[in-house]
Short mmCIF file of the C-alpha atoms (twelve columns), coordinates in Angstrom:
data_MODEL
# 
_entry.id   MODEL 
# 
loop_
_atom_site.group_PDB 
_atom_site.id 
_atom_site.type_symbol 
_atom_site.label_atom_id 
_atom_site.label_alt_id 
_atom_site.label_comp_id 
_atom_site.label_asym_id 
_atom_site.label_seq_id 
_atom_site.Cartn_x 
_atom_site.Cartn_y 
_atom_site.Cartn_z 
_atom_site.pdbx_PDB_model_num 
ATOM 1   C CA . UNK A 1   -14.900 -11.082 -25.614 1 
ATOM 2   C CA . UNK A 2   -11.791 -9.386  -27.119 1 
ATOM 3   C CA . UNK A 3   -8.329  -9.985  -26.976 1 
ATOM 4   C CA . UNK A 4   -5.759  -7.266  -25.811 1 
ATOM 5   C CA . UNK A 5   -1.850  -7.338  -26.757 1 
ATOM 6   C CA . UNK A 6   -0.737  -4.457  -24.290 1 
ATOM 7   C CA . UNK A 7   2.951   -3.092  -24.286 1 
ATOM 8   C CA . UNK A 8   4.825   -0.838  -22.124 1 
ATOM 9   C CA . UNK A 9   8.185   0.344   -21.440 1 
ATOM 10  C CA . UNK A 10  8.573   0.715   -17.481 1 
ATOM 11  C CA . UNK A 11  12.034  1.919   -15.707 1 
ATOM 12  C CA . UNK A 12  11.647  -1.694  -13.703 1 
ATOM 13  C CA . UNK A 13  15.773  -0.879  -13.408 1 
ATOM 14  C CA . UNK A 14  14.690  1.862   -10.706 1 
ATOM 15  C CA . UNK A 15  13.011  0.274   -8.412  1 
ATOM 16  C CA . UNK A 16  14.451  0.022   -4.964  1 
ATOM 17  C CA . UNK A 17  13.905  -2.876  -2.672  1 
ATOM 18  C CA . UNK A 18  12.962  -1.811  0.861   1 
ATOM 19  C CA . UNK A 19  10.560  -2.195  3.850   1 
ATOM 20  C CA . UNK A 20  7.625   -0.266  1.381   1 
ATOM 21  C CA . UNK A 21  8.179   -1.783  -1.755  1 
ATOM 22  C CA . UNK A 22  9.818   0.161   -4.120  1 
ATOM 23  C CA . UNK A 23  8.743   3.461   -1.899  1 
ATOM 24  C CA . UNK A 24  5.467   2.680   -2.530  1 
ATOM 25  C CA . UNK A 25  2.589   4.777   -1.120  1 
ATOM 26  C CA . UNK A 26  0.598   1.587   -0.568  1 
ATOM 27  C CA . UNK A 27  2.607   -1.491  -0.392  1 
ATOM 28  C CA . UNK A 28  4.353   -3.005  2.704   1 
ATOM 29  C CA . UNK A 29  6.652   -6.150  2.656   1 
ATOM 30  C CA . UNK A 30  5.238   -8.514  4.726   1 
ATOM 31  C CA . UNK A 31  6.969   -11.637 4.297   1 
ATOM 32  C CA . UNK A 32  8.652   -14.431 6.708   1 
ATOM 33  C CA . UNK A 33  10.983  -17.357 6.329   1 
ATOM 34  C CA . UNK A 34  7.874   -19.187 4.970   1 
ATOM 35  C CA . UNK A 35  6.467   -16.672 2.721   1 
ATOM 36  C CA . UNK A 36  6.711   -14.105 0.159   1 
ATOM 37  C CA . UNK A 37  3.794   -11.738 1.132   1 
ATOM 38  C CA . UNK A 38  3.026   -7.417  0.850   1 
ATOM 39  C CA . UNK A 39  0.142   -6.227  2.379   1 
ATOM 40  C CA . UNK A 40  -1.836  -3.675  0.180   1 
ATOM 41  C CA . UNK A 41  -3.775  -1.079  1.886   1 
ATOM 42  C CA . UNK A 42  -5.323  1.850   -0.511  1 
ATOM 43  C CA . UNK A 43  -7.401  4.376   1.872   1 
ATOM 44  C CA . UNK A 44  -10.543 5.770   0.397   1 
ATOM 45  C CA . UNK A 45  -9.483  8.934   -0.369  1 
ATOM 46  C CA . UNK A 46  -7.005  7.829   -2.606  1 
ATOM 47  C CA . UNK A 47  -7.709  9.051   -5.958  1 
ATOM 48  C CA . UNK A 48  -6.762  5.410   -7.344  1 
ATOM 49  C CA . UNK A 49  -10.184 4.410   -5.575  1 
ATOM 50  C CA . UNK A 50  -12.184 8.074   -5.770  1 
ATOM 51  C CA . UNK A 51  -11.774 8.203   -9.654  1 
ATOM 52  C CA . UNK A 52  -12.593 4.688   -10.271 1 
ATOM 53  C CA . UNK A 53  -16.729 4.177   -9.725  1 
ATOM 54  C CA . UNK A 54  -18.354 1.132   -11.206 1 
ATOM 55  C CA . UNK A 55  -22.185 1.116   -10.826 1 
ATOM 56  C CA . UNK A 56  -22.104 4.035   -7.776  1 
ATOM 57  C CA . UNK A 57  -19.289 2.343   -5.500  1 
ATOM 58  C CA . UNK A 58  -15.268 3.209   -5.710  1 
ATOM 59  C CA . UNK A 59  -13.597 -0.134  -6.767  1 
ATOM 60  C CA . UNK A 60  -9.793  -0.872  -7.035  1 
ATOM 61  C CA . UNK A 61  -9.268  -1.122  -10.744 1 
ATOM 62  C CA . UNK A 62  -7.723  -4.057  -12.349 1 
ATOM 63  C CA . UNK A 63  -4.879  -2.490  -13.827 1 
ATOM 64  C CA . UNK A 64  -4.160  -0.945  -10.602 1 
ATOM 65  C CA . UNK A 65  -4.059  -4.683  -9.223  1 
ATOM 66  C CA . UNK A 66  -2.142  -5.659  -11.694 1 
ATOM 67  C CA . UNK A 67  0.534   -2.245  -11.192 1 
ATOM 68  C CA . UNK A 68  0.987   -3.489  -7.344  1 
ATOM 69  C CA . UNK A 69  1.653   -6.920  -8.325  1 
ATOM 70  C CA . UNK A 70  4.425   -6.012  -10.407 1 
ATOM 71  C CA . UNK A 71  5.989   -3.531  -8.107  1 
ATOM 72  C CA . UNK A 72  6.186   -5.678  -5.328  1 
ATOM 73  C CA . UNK A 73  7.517   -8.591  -7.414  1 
ATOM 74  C CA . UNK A 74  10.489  -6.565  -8.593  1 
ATOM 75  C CA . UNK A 75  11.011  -5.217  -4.931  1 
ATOM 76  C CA . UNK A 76  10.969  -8.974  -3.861  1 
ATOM 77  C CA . UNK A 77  12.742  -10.803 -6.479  1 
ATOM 78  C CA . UNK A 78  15.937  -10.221 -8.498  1 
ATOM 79  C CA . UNK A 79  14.550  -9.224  -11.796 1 
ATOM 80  C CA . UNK A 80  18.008  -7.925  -13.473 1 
ATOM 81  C CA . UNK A 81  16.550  -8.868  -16.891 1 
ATOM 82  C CA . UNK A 82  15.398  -7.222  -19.820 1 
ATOM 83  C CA . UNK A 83  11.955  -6.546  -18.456 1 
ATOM 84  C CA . UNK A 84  9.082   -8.114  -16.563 1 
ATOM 85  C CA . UNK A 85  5.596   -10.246 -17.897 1 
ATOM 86  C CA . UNK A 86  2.564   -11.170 -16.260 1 
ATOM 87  C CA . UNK A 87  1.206   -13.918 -17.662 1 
ATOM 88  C CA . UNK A 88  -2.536  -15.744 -17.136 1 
ATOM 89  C CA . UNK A 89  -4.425  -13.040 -14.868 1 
ATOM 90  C CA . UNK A 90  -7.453  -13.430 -13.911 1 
ATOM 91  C CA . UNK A 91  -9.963  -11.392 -11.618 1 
ATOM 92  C CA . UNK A 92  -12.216 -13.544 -9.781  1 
ATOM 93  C CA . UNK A 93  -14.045 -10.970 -7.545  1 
ATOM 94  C CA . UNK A 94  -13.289 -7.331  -7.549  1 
ATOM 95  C CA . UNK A 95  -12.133 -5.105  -5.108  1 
ATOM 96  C CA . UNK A 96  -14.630 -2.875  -3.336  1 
ATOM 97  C CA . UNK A 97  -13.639 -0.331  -1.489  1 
ATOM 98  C CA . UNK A 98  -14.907 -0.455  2.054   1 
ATOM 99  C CA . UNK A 99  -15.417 2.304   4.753   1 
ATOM 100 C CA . UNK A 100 -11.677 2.490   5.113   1 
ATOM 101 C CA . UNK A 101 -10.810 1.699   1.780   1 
ATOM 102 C CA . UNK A 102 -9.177  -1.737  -0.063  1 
ATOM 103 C CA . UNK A 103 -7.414  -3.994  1.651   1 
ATOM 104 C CA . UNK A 104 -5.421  -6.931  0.061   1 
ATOM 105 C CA . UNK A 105 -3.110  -9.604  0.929   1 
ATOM 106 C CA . UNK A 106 -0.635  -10.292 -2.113  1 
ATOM 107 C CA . UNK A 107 1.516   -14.099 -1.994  1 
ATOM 108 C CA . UNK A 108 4.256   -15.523 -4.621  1 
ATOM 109 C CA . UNK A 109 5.297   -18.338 -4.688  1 
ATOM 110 C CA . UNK A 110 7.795   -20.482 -7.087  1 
ATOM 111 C CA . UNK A 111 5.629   -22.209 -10.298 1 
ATOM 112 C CA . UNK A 112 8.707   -24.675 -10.747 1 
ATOM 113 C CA . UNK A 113 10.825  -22.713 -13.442 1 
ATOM 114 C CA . UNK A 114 14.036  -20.521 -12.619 1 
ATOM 115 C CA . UNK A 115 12.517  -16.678 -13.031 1 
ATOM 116 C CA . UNK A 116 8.879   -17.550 -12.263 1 
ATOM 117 C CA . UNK A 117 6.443   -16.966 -9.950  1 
ATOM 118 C CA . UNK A 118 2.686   -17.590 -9.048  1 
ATOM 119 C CA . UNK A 119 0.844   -15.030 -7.377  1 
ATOM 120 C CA . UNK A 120 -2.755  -14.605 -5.799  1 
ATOM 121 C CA . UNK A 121 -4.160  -11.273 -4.471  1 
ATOM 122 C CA . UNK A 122 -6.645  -12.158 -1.444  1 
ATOM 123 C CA . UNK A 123 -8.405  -10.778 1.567   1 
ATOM 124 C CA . UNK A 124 -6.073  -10.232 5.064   1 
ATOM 125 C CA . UNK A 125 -7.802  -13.325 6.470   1 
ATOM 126 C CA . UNK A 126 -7.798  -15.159 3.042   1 
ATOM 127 C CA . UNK A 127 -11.601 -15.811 2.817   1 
ATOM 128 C CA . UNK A 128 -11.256 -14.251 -0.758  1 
ATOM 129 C CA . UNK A 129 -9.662  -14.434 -3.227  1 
ATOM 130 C CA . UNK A 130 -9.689  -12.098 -5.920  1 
ATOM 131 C CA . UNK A 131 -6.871  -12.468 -8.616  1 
ATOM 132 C CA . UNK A 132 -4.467  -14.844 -9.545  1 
ATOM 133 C CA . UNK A 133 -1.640  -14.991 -12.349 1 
ATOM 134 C CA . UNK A 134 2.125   -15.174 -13.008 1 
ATOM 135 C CA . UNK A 135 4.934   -13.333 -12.748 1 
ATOM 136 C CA . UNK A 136 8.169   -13.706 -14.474 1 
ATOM 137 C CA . UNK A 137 11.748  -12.102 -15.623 1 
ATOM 138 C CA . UNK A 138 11.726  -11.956 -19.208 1 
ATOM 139 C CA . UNK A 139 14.704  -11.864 -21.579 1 
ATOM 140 C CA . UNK A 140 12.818  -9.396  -24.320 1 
ATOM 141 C CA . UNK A 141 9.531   -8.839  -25.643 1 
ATOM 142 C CA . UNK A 142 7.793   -11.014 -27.568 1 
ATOM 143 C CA . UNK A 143 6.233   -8.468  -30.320 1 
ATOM 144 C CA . UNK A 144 7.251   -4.995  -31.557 1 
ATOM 145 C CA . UNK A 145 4.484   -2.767  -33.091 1 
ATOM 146 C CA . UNK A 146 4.215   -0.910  -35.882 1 
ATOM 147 C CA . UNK A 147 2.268   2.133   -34.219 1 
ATOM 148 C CA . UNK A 148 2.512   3.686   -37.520 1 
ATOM 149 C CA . UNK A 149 1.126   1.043   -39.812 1 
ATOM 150 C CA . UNK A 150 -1.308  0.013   -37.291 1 
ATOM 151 C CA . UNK A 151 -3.178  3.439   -37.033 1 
ATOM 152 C CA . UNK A 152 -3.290  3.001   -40.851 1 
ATOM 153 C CA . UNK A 153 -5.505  0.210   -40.460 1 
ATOM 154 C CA . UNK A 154 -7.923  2.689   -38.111 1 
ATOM 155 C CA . UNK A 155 -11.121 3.719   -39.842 1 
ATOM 156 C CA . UNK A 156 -12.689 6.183   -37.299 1 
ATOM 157 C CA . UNK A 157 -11.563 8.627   -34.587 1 
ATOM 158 C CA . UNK A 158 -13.444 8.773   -31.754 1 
ATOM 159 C CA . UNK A 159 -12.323 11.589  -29.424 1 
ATOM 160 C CA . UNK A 160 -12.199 11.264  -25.495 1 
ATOM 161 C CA . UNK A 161 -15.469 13.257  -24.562 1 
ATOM 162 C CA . UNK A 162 -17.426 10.509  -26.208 1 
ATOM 163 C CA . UNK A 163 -15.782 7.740   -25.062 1 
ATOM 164 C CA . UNK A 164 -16.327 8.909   -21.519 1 
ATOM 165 C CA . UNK A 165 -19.918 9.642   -21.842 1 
ATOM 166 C CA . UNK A 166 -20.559 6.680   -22.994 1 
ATOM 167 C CA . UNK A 167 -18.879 4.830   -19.944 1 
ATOM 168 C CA . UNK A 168 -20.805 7.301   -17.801 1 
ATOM 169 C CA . UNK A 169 -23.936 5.452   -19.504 1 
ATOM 170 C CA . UNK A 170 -22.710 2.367   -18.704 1 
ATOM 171 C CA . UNK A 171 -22.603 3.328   -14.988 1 
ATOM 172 C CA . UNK A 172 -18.597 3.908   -14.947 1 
ATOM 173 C CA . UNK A 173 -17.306 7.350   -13.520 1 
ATOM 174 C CA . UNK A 174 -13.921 7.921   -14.296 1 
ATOM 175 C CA . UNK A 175 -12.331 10.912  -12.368 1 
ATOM 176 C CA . UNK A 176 -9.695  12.996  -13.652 1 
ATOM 177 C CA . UNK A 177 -6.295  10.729  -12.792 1 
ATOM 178 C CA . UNK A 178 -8.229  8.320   -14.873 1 
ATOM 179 C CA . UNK A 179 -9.061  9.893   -18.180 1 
ATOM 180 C CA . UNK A 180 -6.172  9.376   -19.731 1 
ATOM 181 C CA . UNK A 181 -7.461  9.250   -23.458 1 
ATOM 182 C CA . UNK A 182 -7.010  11.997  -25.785 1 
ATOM 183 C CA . UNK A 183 -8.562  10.026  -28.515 1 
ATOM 184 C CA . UNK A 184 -8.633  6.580   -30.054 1 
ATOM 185 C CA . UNK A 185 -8.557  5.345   -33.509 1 
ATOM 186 C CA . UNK A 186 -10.169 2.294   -34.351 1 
ATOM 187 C CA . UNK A 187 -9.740  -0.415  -37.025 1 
ATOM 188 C CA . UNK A 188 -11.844 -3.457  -37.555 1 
ATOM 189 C CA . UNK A 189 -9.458  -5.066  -35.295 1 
ATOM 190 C CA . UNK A 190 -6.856  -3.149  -34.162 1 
ATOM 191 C CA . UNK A 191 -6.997  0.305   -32.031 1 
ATOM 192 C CA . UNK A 192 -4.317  3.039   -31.329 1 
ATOM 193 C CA . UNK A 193 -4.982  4.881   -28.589 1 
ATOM 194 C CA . UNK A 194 -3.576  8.675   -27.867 1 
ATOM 195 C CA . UNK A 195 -2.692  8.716   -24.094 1 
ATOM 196 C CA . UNK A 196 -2.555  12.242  -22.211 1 
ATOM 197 C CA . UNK A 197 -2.103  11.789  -18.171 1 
ATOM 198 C CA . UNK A 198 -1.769  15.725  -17.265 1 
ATOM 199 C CA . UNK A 199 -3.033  14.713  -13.512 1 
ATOM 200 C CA . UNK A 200 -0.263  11.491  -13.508 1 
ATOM 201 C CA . UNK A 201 1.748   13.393  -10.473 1 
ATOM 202 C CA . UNK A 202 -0.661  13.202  -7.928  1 
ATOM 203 C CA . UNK A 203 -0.708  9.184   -8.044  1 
ATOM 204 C CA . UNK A 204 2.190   7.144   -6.779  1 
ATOM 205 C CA . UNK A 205 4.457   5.349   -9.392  1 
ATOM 206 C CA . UNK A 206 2.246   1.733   -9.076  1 
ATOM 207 C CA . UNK A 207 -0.888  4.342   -9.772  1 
ATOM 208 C CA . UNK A 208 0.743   5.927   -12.881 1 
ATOM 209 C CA . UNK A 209 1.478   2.344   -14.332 1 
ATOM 210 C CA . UNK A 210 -2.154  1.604   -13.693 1 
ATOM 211 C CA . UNK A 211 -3.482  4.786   -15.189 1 
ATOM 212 C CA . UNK A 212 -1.280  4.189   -18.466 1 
ATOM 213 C CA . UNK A 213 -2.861  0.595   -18.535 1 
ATOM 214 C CA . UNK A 214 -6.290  1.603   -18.176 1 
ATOM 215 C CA . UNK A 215 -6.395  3.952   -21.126 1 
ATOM 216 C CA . UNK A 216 -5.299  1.428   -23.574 1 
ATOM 217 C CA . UNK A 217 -8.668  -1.175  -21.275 1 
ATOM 218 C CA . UNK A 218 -10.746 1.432   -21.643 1 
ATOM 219 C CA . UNK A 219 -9.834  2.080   -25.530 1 
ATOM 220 C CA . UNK A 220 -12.038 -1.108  -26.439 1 
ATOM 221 C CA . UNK A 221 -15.425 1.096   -26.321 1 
ATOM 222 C CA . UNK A 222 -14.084 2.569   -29.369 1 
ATOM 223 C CA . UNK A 223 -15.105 -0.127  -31.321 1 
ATOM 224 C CA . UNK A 224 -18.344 -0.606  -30.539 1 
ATOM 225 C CA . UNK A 225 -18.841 3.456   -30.878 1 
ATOM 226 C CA . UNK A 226 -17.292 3.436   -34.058 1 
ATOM 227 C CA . UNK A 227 -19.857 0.537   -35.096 1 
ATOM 228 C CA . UNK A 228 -23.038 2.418   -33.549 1 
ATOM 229 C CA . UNK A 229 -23.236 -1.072  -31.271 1 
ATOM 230 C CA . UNK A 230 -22.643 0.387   -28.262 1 
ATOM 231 C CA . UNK A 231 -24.998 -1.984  -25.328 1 
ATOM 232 C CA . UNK A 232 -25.011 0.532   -22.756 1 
ATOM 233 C CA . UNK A 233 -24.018 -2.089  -19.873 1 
ATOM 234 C CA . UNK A 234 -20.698 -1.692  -17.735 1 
ATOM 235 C CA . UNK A 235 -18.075 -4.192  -18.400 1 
ATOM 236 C CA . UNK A 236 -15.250 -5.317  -16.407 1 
ATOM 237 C CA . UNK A 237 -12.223 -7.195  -17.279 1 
ATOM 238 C CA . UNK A 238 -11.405 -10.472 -16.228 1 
ATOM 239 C CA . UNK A 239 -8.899  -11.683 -17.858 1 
ATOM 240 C CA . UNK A 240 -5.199  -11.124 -19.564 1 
ATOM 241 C CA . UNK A 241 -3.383  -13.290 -21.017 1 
ATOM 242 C CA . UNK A 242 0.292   -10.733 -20.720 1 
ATOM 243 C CA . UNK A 243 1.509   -8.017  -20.528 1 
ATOM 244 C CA . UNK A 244 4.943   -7.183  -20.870 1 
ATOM 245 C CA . UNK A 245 7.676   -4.251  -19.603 1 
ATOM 246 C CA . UNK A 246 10.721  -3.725  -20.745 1 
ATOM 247 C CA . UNK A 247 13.663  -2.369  -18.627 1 
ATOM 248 C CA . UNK A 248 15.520  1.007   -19.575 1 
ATOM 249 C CA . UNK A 249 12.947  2.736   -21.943 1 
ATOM 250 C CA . UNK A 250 11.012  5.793   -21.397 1 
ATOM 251 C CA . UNK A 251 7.931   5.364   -18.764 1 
ATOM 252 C CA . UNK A 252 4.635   4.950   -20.038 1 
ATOM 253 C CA . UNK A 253 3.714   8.381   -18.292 1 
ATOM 254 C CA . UNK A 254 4.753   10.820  -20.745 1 
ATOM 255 C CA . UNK A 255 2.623   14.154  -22.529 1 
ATOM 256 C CA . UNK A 256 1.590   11.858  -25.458 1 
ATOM 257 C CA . UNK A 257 1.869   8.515   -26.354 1 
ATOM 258 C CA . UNK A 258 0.568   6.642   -28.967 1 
ATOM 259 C CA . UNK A 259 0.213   3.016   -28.899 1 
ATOM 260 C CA . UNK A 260 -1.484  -0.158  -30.592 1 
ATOM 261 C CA . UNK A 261 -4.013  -1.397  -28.091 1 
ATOM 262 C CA . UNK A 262 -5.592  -4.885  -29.774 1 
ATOM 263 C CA . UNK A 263 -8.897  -5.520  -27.552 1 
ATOM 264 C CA . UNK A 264 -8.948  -6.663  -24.240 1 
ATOM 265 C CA . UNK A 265 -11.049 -9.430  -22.776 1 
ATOM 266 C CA . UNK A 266 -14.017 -8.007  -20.867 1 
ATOM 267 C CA . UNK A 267 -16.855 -9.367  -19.612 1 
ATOM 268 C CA . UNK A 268 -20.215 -8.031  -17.538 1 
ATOM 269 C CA . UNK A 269 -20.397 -7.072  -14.473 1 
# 
């Protein structure tokens, strides 16, 4: 179990509320006088499902559940804040991709305080129910980091082909959208992770948030490589407790980008 302190700087300020949410490739605003609702349909083919394999079948990640939440949130909700956090996620189920592809129903609605709301990513005909968290407005971030004096603490480097091999053992294929580590240093606690996303224009702005995020999930291996206790079994995650964006700064898909990436919780699959 590890914990993960994630940031990232999104442009949340240009977004653009419409029919798609926020043009997306993938989203579509579903919702009624009685609802808040945006249908999410990813097709097989999309490379958001063809580079993500876990144990031999294409699954949605959970970053990339976590990306559409937030876009259609800002494309339903007045968010003209400092940024955007997700609080409490959790995964129950994951999202296998079918003959077709994914299909997903997500619903807000109000938790009680002024810039909240709860969410819940299910199936069309709400049999399942695979993720549930919070969204909110939020006036600034709660943490800066040091990048610099946290890859100070690192103690070993552990470059990208490695990393990925050893995922590969672990019965996780990662295709090219999706390797988006250069290299990752790793302390006894802390991690900085190199991010490189040279294949980021061929996914849709929700996809390039989820790439970003993914890198600094998949970073964690570098700890257990970098302590020769690598347990060659494939690991999803299953929980976060935030992550924040702020509004204005530079997107998080960029030619390099080093950040801290504390440990994320994970558990078997």
């Amino acid at each position: 179990i590890y914990t993960l302190s994630l940031h990232d700087a999104l442009p949340i300020s240009s977004l653009t509320r419409d029919t798609h949410a926020a043009g997306s490739a993938y989203l579509t605003n579903a919702s009624t006088f009685e609802e808040v609702v945006f249908d999410l349909e990813v097709p097989r083919s999309a490379e958001l499902l063809a580079d993500h394999v876990v144990v031999g079948s294409p699954v949605l990640s959970a970053t990339a559940v976590l990306a559409h939440v937030v876009e259609a949130a800002v494309a339903a909700f007045p968010l003209d804040v400092s940024g955007v956090r997700v609080e409490s996620v959790t995964w129950l189920k994951p999202l296998r991709a079918g003959a077709d592809g994914v299909s997903a129903r997500l619903r807000f609605e109000p938790d009680g305080s002024a810039l909240g709301q709860k969410f819940e990513v299910r199936a069309p005909d709400a049999s399942v129910v695979f993720a549930t968290g919070r969204v909110q407005a939020a006036e600034a971030l709660t943490e800066v980091v040091d990048v610099a004096a946290t890859r100070e603490e690192c103690r070993a480097r552990v470059a990208a082909e490695e990393i990925y091999a050893a995922y590969e053992r672990r019965g996780m294929e990662y295709g090219p959208t999706l390797r988006g580590l250069s290299e990752v240093c790793a302390g006894a606690e802390v991690a900085v992770a190199d991010v490189v996303m040279p294949y980021a224009g061929a996914l849709s702005k929700a996809g390039r948030w989820a790439a970003a995020w993914d890198a600094g999930l998949q970073s964690v291996i570098a700890f257990e490589l970098a302590d020769a206790t690598e347990e060659p079994v494939a690991r999803v995650p299953f929980h976060v407790e935030s992550v924040e964006m702020a509004v204005g700064a530079q997107p998080p898909v960029v030619t390099k980008r080093s950040e801290e990436r504390r440990v994320g919780k994970e558990c078997r699959s």
